[in-house]
Tab-separated table of C-alpha atoms in Angstrom:
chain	number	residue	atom	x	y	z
J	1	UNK	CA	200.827	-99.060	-120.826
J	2	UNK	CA	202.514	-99.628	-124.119
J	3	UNK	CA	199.371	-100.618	-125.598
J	4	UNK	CA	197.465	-97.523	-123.860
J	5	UNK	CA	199.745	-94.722	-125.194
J	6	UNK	CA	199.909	-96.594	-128.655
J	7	UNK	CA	196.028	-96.541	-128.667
J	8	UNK	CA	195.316	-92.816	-127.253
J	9	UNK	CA	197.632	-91.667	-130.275
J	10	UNK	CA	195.839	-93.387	-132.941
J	11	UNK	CA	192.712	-92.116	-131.280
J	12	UNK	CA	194.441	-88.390	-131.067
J	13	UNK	CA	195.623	-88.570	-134.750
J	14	UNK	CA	192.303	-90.184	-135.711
J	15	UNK	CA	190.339	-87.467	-134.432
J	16	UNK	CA	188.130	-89.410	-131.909
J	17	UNK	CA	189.498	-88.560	-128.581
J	18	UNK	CA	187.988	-90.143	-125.540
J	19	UNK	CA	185.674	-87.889	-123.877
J	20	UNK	CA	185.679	-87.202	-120.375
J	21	UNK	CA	183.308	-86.138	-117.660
J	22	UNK	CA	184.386	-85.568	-114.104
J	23	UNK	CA	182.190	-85.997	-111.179
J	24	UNK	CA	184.518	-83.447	-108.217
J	25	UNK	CA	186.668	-81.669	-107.861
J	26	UNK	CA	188.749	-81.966	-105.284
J	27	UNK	CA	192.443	-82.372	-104.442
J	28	UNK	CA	192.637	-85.727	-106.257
J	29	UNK	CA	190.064	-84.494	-108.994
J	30	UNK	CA	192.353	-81.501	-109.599
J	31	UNK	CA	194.924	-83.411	-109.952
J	32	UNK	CA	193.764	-85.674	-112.771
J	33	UNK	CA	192.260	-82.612	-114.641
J	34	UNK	CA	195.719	-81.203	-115.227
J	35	UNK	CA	197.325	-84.832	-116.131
J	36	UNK	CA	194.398	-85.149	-118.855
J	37	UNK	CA	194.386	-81.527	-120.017
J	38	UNK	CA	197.820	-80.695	-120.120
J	39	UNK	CA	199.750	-84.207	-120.196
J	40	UNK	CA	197.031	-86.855	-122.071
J	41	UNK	CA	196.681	-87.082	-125.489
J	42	UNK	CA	193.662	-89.059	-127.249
J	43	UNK	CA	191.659	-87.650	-124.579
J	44	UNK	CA	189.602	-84.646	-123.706
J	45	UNK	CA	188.212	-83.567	-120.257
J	46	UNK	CA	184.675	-81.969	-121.435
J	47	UNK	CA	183.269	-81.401	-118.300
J	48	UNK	CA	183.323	-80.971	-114.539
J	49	UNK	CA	180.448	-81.370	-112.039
J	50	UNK	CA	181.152	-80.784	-108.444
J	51	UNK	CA	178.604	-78.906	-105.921
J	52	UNK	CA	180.397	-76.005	-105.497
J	53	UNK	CA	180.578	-74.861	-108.764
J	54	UNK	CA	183.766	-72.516	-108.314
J	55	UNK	CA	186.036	-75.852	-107.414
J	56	UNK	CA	185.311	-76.677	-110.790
J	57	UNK	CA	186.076	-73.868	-112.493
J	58	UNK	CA	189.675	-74.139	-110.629
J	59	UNK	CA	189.992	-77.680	-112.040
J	60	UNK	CA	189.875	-76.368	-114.826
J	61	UNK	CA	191.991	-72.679	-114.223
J	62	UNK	CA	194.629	-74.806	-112.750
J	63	UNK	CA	195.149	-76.390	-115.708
J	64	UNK	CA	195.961	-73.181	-117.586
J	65	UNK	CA	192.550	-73.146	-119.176
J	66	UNK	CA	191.628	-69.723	-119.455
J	67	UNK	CA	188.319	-68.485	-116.963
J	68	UNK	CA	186.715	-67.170	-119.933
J	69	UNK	CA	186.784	-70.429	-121.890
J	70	UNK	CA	185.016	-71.902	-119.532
J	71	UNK	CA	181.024	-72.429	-119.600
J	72	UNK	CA	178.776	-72.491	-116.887
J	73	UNK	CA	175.697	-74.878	-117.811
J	74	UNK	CA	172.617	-75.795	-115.463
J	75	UNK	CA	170.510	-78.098	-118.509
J	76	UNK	CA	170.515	-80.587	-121.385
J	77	UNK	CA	170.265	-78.323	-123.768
J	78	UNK	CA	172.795	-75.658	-122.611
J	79	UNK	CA	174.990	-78.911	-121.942
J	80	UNK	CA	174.608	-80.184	-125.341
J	81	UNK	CA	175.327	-77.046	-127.343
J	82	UNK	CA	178.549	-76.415	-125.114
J	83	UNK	CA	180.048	-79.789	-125.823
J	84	UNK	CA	179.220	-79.260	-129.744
J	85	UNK	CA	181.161	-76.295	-129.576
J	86	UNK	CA	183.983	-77.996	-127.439
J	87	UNK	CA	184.341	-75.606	-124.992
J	88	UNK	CA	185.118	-76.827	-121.386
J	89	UNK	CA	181.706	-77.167	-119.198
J	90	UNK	CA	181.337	-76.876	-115.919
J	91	UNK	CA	177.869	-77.702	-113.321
J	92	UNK	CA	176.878	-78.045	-109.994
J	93	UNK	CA	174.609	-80.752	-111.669
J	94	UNK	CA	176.518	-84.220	-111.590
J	95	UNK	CA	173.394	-86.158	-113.545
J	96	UNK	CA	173.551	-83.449	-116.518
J	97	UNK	CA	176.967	-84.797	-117.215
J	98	UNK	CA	175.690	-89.000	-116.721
J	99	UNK	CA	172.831	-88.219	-119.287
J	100	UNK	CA	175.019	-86.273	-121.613
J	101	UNK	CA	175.646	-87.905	-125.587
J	102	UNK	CA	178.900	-85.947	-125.855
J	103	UNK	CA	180.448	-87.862	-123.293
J	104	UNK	CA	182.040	-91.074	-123.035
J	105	UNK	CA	183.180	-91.918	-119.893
J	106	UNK	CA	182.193	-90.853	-116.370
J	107	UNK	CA	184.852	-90.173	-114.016
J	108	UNK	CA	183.797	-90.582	-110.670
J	109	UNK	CA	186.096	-88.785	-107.601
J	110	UNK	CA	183.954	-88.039	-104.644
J	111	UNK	CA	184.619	-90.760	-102.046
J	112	UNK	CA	180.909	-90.506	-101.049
J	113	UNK	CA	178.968	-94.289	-100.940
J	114	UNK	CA	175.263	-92.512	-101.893
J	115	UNK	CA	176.075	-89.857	-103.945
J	116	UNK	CA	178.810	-92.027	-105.787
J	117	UNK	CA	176.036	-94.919	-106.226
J	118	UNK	CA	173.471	-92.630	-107.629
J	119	UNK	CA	176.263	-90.912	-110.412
J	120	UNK	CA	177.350	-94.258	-111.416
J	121	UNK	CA	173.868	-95.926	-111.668
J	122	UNK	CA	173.065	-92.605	-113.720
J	123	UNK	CA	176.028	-93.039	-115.991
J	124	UNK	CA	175.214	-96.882	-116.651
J	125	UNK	CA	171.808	-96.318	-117.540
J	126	UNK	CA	172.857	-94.149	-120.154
J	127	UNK	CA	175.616	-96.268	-121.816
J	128	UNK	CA	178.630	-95.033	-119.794
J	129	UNK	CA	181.583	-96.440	-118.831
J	130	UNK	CA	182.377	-95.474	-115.161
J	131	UNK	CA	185.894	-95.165	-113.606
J	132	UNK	CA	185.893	-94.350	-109.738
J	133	UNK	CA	188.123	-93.749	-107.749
J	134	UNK	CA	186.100	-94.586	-104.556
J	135	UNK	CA	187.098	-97.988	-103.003
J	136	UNK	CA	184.229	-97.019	-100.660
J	137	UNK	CA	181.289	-97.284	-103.149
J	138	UNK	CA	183.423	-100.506	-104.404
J	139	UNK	CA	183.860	-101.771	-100.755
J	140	UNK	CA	180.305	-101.699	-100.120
J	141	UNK	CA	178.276	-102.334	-103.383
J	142	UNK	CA	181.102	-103.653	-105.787
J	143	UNK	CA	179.774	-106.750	-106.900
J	144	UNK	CA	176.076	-105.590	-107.618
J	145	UNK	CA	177.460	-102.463	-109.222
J	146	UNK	CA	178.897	-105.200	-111.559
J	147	UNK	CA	175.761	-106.699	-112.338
J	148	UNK	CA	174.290	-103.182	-113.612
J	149	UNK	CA	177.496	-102.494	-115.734
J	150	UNK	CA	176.990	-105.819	-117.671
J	151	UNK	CA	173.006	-105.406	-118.035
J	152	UNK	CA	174.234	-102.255	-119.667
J	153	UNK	CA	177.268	-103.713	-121.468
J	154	UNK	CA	179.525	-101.216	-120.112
J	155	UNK	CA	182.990	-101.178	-117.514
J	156	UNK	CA	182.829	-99.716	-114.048
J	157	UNK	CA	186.156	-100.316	-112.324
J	158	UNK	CA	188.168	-98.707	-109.894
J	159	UNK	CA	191.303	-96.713	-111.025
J	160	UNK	CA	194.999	-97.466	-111.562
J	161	UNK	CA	197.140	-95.266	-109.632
J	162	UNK	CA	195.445	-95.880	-106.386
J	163	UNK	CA	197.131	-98.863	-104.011
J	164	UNK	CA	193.916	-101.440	-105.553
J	165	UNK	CA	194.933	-100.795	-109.043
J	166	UNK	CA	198.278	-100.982	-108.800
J	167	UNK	CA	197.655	-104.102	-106.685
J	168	UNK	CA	195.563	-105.776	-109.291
J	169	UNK	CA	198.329	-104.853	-112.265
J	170	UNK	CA	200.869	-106.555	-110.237
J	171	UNK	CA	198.436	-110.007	-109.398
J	172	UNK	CA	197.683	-109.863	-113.188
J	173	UNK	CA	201.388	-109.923	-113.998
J	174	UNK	CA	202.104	-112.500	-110.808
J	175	UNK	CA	199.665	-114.832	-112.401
J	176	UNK	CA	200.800	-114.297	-115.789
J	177	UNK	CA	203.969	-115.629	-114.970
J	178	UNK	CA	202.539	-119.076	-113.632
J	179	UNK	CA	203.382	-117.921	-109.813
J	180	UNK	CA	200.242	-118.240	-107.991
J	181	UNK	CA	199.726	-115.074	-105.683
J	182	UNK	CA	198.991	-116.171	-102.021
J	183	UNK	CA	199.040	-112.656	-100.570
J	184	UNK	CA	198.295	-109.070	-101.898
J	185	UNK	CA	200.067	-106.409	-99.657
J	186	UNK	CA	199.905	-102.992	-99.368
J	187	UNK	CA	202.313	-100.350	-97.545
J	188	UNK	CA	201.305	-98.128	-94.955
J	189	UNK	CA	203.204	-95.338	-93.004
J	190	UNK	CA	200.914	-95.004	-90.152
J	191	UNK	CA	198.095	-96.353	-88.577
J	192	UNK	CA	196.083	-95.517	-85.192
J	193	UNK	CA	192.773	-96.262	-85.235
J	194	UNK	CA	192.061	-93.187	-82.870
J	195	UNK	CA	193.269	-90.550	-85.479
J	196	UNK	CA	190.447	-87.220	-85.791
J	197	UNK	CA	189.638	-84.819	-88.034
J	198	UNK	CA	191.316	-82.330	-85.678
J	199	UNK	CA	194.558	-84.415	-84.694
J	200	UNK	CA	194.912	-84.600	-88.671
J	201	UNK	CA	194.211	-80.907	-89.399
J	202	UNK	CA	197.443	-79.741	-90.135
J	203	UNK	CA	198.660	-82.289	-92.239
J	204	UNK	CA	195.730	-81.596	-94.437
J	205	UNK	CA	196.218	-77.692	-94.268
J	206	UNK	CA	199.799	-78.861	-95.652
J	207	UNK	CA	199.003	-80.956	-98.295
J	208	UNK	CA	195.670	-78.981	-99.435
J	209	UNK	CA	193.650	-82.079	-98.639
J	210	UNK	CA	190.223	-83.130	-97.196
J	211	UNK	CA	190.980	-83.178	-93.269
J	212	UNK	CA	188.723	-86.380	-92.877
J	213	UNK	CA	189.982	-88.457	-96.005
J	214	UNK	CA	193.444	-88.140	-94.562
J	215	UNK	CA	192.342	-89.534	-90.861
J	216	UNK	CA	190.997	-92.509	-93.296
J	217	UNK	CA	194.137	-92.986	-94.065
J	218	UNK	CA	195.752	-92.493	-90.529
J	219	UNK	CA	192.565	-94.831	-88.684
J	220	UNK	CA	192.599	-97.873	-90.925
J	221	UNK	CA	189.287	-97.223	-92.672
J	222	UNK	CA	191.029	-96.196	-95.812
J	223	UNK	CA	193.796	-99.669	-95.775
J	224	UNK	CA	190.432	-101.759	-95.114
J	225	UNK	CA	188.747	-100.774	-97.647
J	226	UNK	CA	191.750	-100.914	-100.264
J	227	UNK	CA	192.613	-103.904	-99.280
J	228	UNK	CA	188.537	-105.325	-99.501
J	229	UNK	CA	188.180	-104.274	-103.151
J	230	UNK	CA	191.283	-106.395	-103.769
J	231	UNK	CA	190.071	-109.325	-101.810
J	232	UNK	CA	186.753	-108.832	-103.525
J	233	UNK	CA	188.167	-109.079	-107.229
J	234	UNK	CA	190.885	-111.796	-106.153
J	235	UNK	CA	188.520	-114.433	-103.882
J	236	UNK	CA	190.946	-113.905	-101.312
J	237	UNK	CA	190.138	-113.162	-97.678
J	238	UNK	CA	191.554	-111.711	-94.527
J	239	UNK	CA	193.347	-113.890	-92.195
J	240	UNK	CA	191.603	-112.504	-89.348
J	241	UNK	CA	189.519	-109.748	-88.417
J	242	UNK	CA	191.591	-106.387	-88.972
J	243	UNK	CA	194.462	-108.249	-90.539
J	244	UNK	CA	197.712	-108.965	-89.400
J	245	UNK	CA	199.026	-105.494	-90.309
J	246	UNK	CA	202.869	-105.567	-88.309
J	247	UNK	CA	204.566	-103.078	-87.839
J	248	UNK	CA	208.667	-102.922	-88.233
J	249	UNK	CA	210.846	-100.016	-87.718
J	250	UNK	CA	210.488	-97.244	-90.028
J	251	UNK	CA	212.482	-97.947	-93.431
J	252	UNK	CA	213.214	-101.282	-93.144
J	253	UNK	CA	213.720	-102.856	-96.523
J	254	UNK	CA	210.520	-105.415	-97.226
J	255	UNK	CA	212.305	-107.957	-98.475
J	256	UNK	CA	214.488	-108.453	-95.506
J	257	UNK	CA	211.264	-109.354	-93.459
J	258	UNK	CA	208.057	-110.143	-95.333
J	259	UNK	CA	208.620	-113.557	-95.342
J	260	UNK	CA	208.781	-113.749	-91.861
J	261	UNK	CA	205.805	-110.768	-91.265
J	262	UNK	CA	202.726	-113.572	-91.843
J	263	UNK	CA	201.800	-117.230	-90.765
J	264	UNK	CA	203.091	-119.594	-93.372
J	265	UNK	CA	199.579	-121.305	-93.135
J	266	UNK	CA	197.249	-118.182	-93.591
J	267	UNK	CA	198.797	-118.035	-96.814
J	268	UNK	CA	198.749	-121.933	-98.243
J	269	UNK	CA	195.813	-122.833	-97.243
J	270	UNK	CA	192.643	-121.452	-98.958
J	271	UNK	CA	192.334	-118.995	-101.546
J	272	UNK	CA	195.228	-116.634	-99.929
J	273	UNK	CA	194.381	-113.307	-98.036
J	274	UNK	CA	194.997	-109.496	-98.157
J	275	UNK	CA	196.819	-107.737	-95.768
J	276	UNK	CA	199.153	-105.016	-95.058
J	277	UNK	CA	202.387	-104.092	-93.252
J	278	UNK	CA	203.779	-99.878	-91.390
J	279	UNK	CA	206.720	-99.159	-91.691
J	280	UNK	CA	208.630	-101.354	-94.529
J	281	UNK	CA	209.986	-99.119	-97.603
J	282	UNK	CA	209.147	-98.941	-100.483
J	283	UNK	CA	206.573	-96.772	-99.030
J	284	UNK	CA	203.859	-96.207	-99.971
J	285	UNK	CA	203.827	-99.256	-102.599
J	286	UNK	CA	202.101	-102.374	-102.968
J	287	UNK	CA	203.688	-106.133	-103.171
J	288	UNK	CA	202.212	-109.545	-103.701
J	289	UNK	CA	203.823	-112.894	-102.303
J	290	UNK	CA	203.372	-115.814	-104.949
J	291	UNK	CA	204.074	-119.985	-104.659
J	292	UNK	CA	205.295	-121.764	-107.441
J	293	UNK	CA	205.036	-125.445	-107.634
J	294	UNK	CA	206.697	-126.826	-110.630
J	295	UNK	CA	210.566	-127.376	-109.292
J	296	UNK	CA	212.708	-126.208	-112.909
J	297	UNK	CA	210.643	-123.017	-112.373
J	298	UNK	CA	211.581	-122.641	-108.573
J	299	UNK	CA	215.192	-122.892	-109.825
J	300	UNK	CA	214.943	-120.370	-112.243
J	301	UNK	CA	213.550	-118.055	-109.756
J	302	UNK	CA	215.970	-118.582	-107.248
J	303	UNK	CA	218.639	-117.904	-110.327
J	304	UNK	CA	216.932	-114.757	-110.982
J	305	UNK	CA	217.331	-113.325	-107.280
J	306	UNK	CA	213.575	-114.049	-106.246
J	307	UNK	CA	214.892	-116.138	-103.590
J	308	UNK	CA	214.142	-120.653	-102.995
J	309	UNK	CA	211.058	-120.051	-101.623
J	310	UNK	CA	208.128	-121.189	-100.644
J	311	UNK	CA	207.496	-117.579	-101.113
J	312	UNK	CA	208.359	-115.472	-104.095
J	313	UNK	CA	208.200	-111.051	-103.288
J	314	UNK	CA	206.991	-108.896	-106.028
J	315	UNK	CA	206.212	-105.499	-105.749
J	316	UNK	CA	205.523	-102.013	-107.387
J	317	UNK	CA	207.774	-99.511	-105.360
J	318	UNK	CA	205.257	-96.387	-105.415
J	319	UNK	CA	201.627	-95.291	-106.483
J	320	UNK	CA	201.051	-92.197	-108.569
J	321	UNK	CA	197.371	-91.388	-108.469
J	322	UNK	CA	195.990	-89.279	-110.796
J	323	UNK	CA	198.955	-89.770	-113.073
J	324	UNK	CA	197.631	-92.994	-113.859
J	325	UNK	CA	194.056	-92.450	-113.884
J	326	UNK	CA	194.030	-91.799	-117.801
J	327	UNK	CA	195.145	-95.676	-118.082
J	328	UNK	CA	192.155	-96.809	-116.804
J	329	UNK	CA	189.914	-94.183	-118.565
J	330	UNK	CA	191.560	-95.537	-121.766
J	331	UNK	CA	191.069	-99.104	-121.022
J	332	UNK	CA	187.800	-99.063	-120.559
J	333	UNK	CA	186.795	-96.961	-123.288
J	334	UNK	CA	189.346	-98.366	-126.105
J	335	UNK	CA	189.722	-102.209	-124.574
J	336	UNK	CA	186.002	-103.007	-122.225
J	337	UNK	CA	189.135	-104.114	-119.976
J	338	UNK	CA	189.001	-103.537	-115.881
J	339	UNK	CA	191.488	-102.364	-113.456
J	340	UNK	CA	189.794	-103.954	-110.272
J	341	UNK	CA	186.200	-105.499	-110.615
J	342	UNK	CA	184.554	-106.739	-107.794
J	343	UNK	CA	183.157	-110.492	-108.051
J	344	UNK	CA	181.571	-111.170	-104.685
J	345	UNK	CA	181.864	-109.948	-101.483
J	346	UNK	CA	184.511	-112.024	-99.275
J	347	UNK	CA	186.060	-109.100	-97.184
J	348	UNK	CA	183.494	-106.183	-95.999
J	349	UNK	CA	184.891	-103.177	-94.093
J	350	UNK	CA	182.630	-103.030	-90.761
J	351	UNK	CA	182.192	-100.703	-88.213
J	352	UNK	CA	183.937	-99.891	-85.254
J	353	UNK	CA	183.272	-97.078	-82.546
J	354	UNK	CA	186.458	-94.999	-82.378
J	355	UNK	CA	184.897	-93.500	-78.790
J	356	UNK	CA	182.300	-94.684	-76.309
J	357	UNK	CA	179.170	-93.900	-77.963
J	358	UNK	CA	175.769	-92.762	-76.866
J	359	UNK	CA	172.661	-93.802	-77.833
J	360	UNK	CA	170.663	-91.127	-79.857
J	361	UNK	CA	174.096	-89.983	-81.615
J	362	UNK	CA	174.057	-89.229	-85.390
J	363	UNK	CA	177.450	-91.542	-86.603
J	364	UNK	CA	179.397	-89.292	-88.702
J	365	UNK	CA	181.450	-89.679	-92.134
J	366	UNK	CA	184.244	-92.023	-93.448
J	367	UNK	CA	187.195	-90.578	-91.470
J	368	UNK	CA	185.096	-88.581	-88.560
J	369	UNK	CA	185.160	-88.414	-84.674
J	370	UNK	CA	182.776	-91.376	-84.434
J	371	UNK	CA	184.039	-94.825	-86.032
J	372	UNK	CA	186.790	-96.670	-87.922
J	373	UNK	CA	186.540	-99.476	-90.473
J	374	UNK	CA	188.171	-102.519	-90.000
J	375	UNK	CA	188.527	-105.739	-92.745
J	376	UNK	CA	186.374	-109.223	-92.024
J	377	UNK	CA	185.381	-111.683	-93.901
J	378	UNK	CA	182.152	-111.379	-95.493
J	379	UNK	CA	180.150	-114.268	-94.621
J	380	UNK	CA	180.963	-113.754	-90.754
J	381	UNK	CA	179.974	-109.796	-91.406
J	382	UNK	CA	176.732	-111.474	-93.111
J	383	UNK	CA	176.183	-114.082	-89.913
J	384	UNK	CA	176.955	-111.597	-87.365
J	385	UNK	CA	174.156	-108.736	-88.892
J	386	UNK	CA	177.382	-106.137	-89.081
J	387	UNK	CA	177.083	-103.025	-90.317
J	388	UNK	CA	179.214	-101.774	-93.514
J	389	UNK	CA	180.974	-99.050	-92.407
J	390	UNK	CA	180.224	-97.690	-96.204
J	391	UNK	CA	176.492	-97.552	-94.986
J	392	UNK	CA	177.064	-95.958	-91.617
J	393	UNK	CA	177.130	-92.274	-92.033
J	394	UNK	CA	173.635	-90.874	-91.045
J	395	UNK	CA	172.698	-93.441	-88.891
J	396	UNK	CA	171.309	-93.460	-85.582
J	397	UNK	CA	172.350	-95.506	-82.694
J	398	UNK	CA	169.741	-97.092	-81.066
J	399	UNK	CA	171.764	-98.167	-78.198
J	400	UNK	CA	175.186	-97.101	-76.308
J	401	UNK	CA	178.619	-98.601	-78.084
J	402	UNK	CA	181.432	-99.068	-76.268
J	403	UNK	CA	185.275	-98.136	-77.791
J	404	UNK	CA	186.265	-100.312	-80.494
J	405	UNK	CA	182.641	-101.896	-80.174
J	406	UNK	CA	181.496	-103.506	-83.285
J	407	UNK	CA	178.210	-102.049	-84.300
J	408	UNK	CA	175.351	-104.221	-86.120
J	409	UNK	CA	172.350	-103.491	-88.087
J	410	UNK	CA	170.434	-104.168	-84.985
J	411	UNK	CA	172.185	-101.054	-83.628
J	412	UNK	CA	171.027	-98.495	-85.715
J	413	UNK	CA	167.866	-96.605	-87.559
J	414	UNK	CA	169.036	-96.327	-90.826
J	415	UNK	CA	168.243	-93.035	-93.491
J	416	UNK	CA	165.117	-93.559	-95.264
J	417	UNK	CA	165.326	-93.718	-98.994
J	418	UNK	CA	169.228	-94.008	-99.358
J	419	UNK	CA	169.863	-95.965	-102.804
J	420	UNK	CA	172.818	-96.671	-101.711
J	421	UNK	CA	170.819	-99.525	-98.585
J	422	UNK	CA	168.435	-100.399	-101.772
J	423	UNK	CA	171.512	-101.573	-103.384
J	424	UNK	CA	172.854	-103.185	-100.374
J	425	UNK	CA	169.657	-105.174	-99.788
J	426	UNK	CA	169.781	-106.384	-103.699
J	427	UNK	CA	173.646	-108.018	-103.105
J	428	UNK	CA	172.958	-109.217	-99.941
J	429	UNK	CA	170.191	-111.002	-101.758
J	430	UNK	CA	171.661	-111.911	-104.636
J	431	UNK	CA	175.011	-113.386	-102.348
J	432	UNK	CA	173.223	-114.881	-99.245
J	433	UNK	CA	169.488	-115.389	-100.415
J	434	UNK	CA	166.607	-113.538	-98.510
J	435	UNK	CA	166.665	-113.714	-95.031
């Protein structure tokens, strides 16, 4: 951070502020839109593309930007000569923005796998840095998304301020300091894997939020997928399928029971694993357990309160969002440098039916009636022909599925011409080899 703000005020003063387009415009979208307009300096939000073209418009109004500055553009050209004139644009045209010269970074905030995969491919084809903050698309085409960003010598990477980012800031720091990170953690609240749309309703109608990105959150689908990117970027993998994911009474401090939360041996042996823990405060934060093997250095830690090990807590107390989102906008645009970049799949977020399922049924979205994600480890996803949960919206079951069945390629009819399964095919390929 003291690097960031030192760099986005040189830019400011300099004259070259980063340039910004957003792709949605939703709660979280909103969100960011007034941090960068109101709160970000070295940094300009140019333009907003989200399907309904008045949510943009209130990014934008919500940010005290008047309705009349604001300019509605549906081409290149009209695109183009609004950005000269730096007025704020707004479309219902997300590739306009991807294809756009006055534009430096794409700022991707849908939570949709296809539509997310075809902005960011968009983006990268057209020089474009991409920031997401959709652990989805990075859950289930990550690693080759990677590939395309350095054909095209350009970042994608997920977002600080999200539980991932903030997880990978504290590994980095972990590591720095010579402790080797054997877990990365992540605090939860609540989770029941049998959460709805409709049981979830009114804490949506509270907050102003999506009522099936909350059950997401509430079913697991949303801590499997946080916790995948992290494995992803890290090597690490999941102890078992699901995770361990205890439970202790509401507000107990974590550091009076972490230690004792995990098997000693899921976390020594092999490259460590990702996993998660309801109930422990600070909620909702993120913490990492670390070794250390040089003895002087296990003394000093013990002197400085970290305990005599074998296992050393660190953790960030909270998660801020969109407050942080400029961060990563800045660091890839002013230092090529990554908040979370997958390397290869080791954890993929399968498929589980949340109900007993009938064949013929249409599976429904991330967060629906239908299904709920749950963290395995890749290659046994890859040997066992399981489908991504990332993939499964549209798809047709070609056979009944039990509750909290596991549902397999084998299961389904999949969409015809999704780029997001063209992807899918290419990693697979490139990780396992052709079938």
């Amino acid at each position: 951070m003291i690097l960031i703000d030192t760099a986005l005020e040189r830019a400011e003063a300099e004259g070259r502020p980063i340039r910004v387009g957003m792709v949605g415009a939703g709660f979280m979208a909103r969100g960011i839109a007034l941090q960068i307009i109101r709160y970000t300096r070295g940094m300009r939000l140019v333009a907003i593309a989200n399907r309904t073209l008045d949510r943009a418009v209130q990014a934008y109004t919500e940010a005290d930007v008047p309705d009349e500055a604001i300019r509605r553009v549906d081409s290149p050209t009209a695109l183009a000569a609004v950005l000269e004139a730096g007025a704020p644009a707004v479309t219902d045209d997300a590739l306009l923005l991807c294809a756009a010269d006055g534009i430096d970074v794409i700022l991707e905030v849908t939570g949709a796998v296809e539509f997310g995969a075809q902005v960011a491919l968009a983006a990268m084809r057209h020089g474009k840095h991409v920031v997401t903050m959709n652990a989805e698309l990075d859950g289930t085409l990550g690693t080759i998304l990677q590939v395309y960003a350095r054909r095209r010598g350009v970042v994608f990477t997920l977002s600080d301020g999200d539980q991932p980012g903030v997880t990978m800031n504290l590994y980095r720091f972990v590591r720095g300091l010579g402790v080797k990170p054997v877990l990365c953690g992540n605090i939860k609240g609540l989770h029941d894997p049998y959460r709805n749309p409709t049981t979830q309703a009114n804490f949506a109608r509270q907050w102003g939020q999506n009522p099936y990105m909350v059950t997401s959150f509430a079913d697991g689908t949303k801590i499997s997928f946080e916790q995948a990117v992290v494995a992803n970027a890290t090597g690490m993998r999941v102890a078992r399928r699901g995770m361990f994911g205890p439970t202790v009474p509401s507000g107990t401090p974590l550091a009076d029971v972490v230690h004792d939360l995990y098997p000693l041996e899921a976390l020594l042996e092999g490259p460590g694993i990702v996993d998660y823990v309801v109930g422990a405060t600070p909620g909702p934060g993120v913490f990492v357990l670390g070794t250390h093997d040089h003895p002087r250095m296990q003394h000093y830690l013990n002197l400085y309160k970290l305990g005599k090990g074998p296992l050393y807590l660190f953790y960030t107390p909270y998660h801020l969002c969109h407050f942080e989102v400029p961060n990563s906008v800045a660091r890839a645009a002013l230092f090529g440098d990554t908040v979370l970049a997958a390397v290869r799949p080791t954890v993929e977020v399968i498929t589980a039916a949340k109900t007993d399922l009938r064949a013929g049924q249409t599976i429904d979205g991330l967060g629906g009636y239908m299904t709920y994600g749950l963290a395995e480890n890749a290659d046994v996803a890859h040997a066992e022909n399981l489908l991504p949960i990332g993939l499964a919206e549209g798809c047709v079951l070609r056979r009944d599925i039990p509750k909290d069945g596991i549902i397999t390629y084998a299961d389904v009819s999949l969409p015809s011409g999704r780029l997001s399964d063209q992807l899918r095919a290419e990693q697979d390929a490139m990780v396992w080899g052709a079938r």
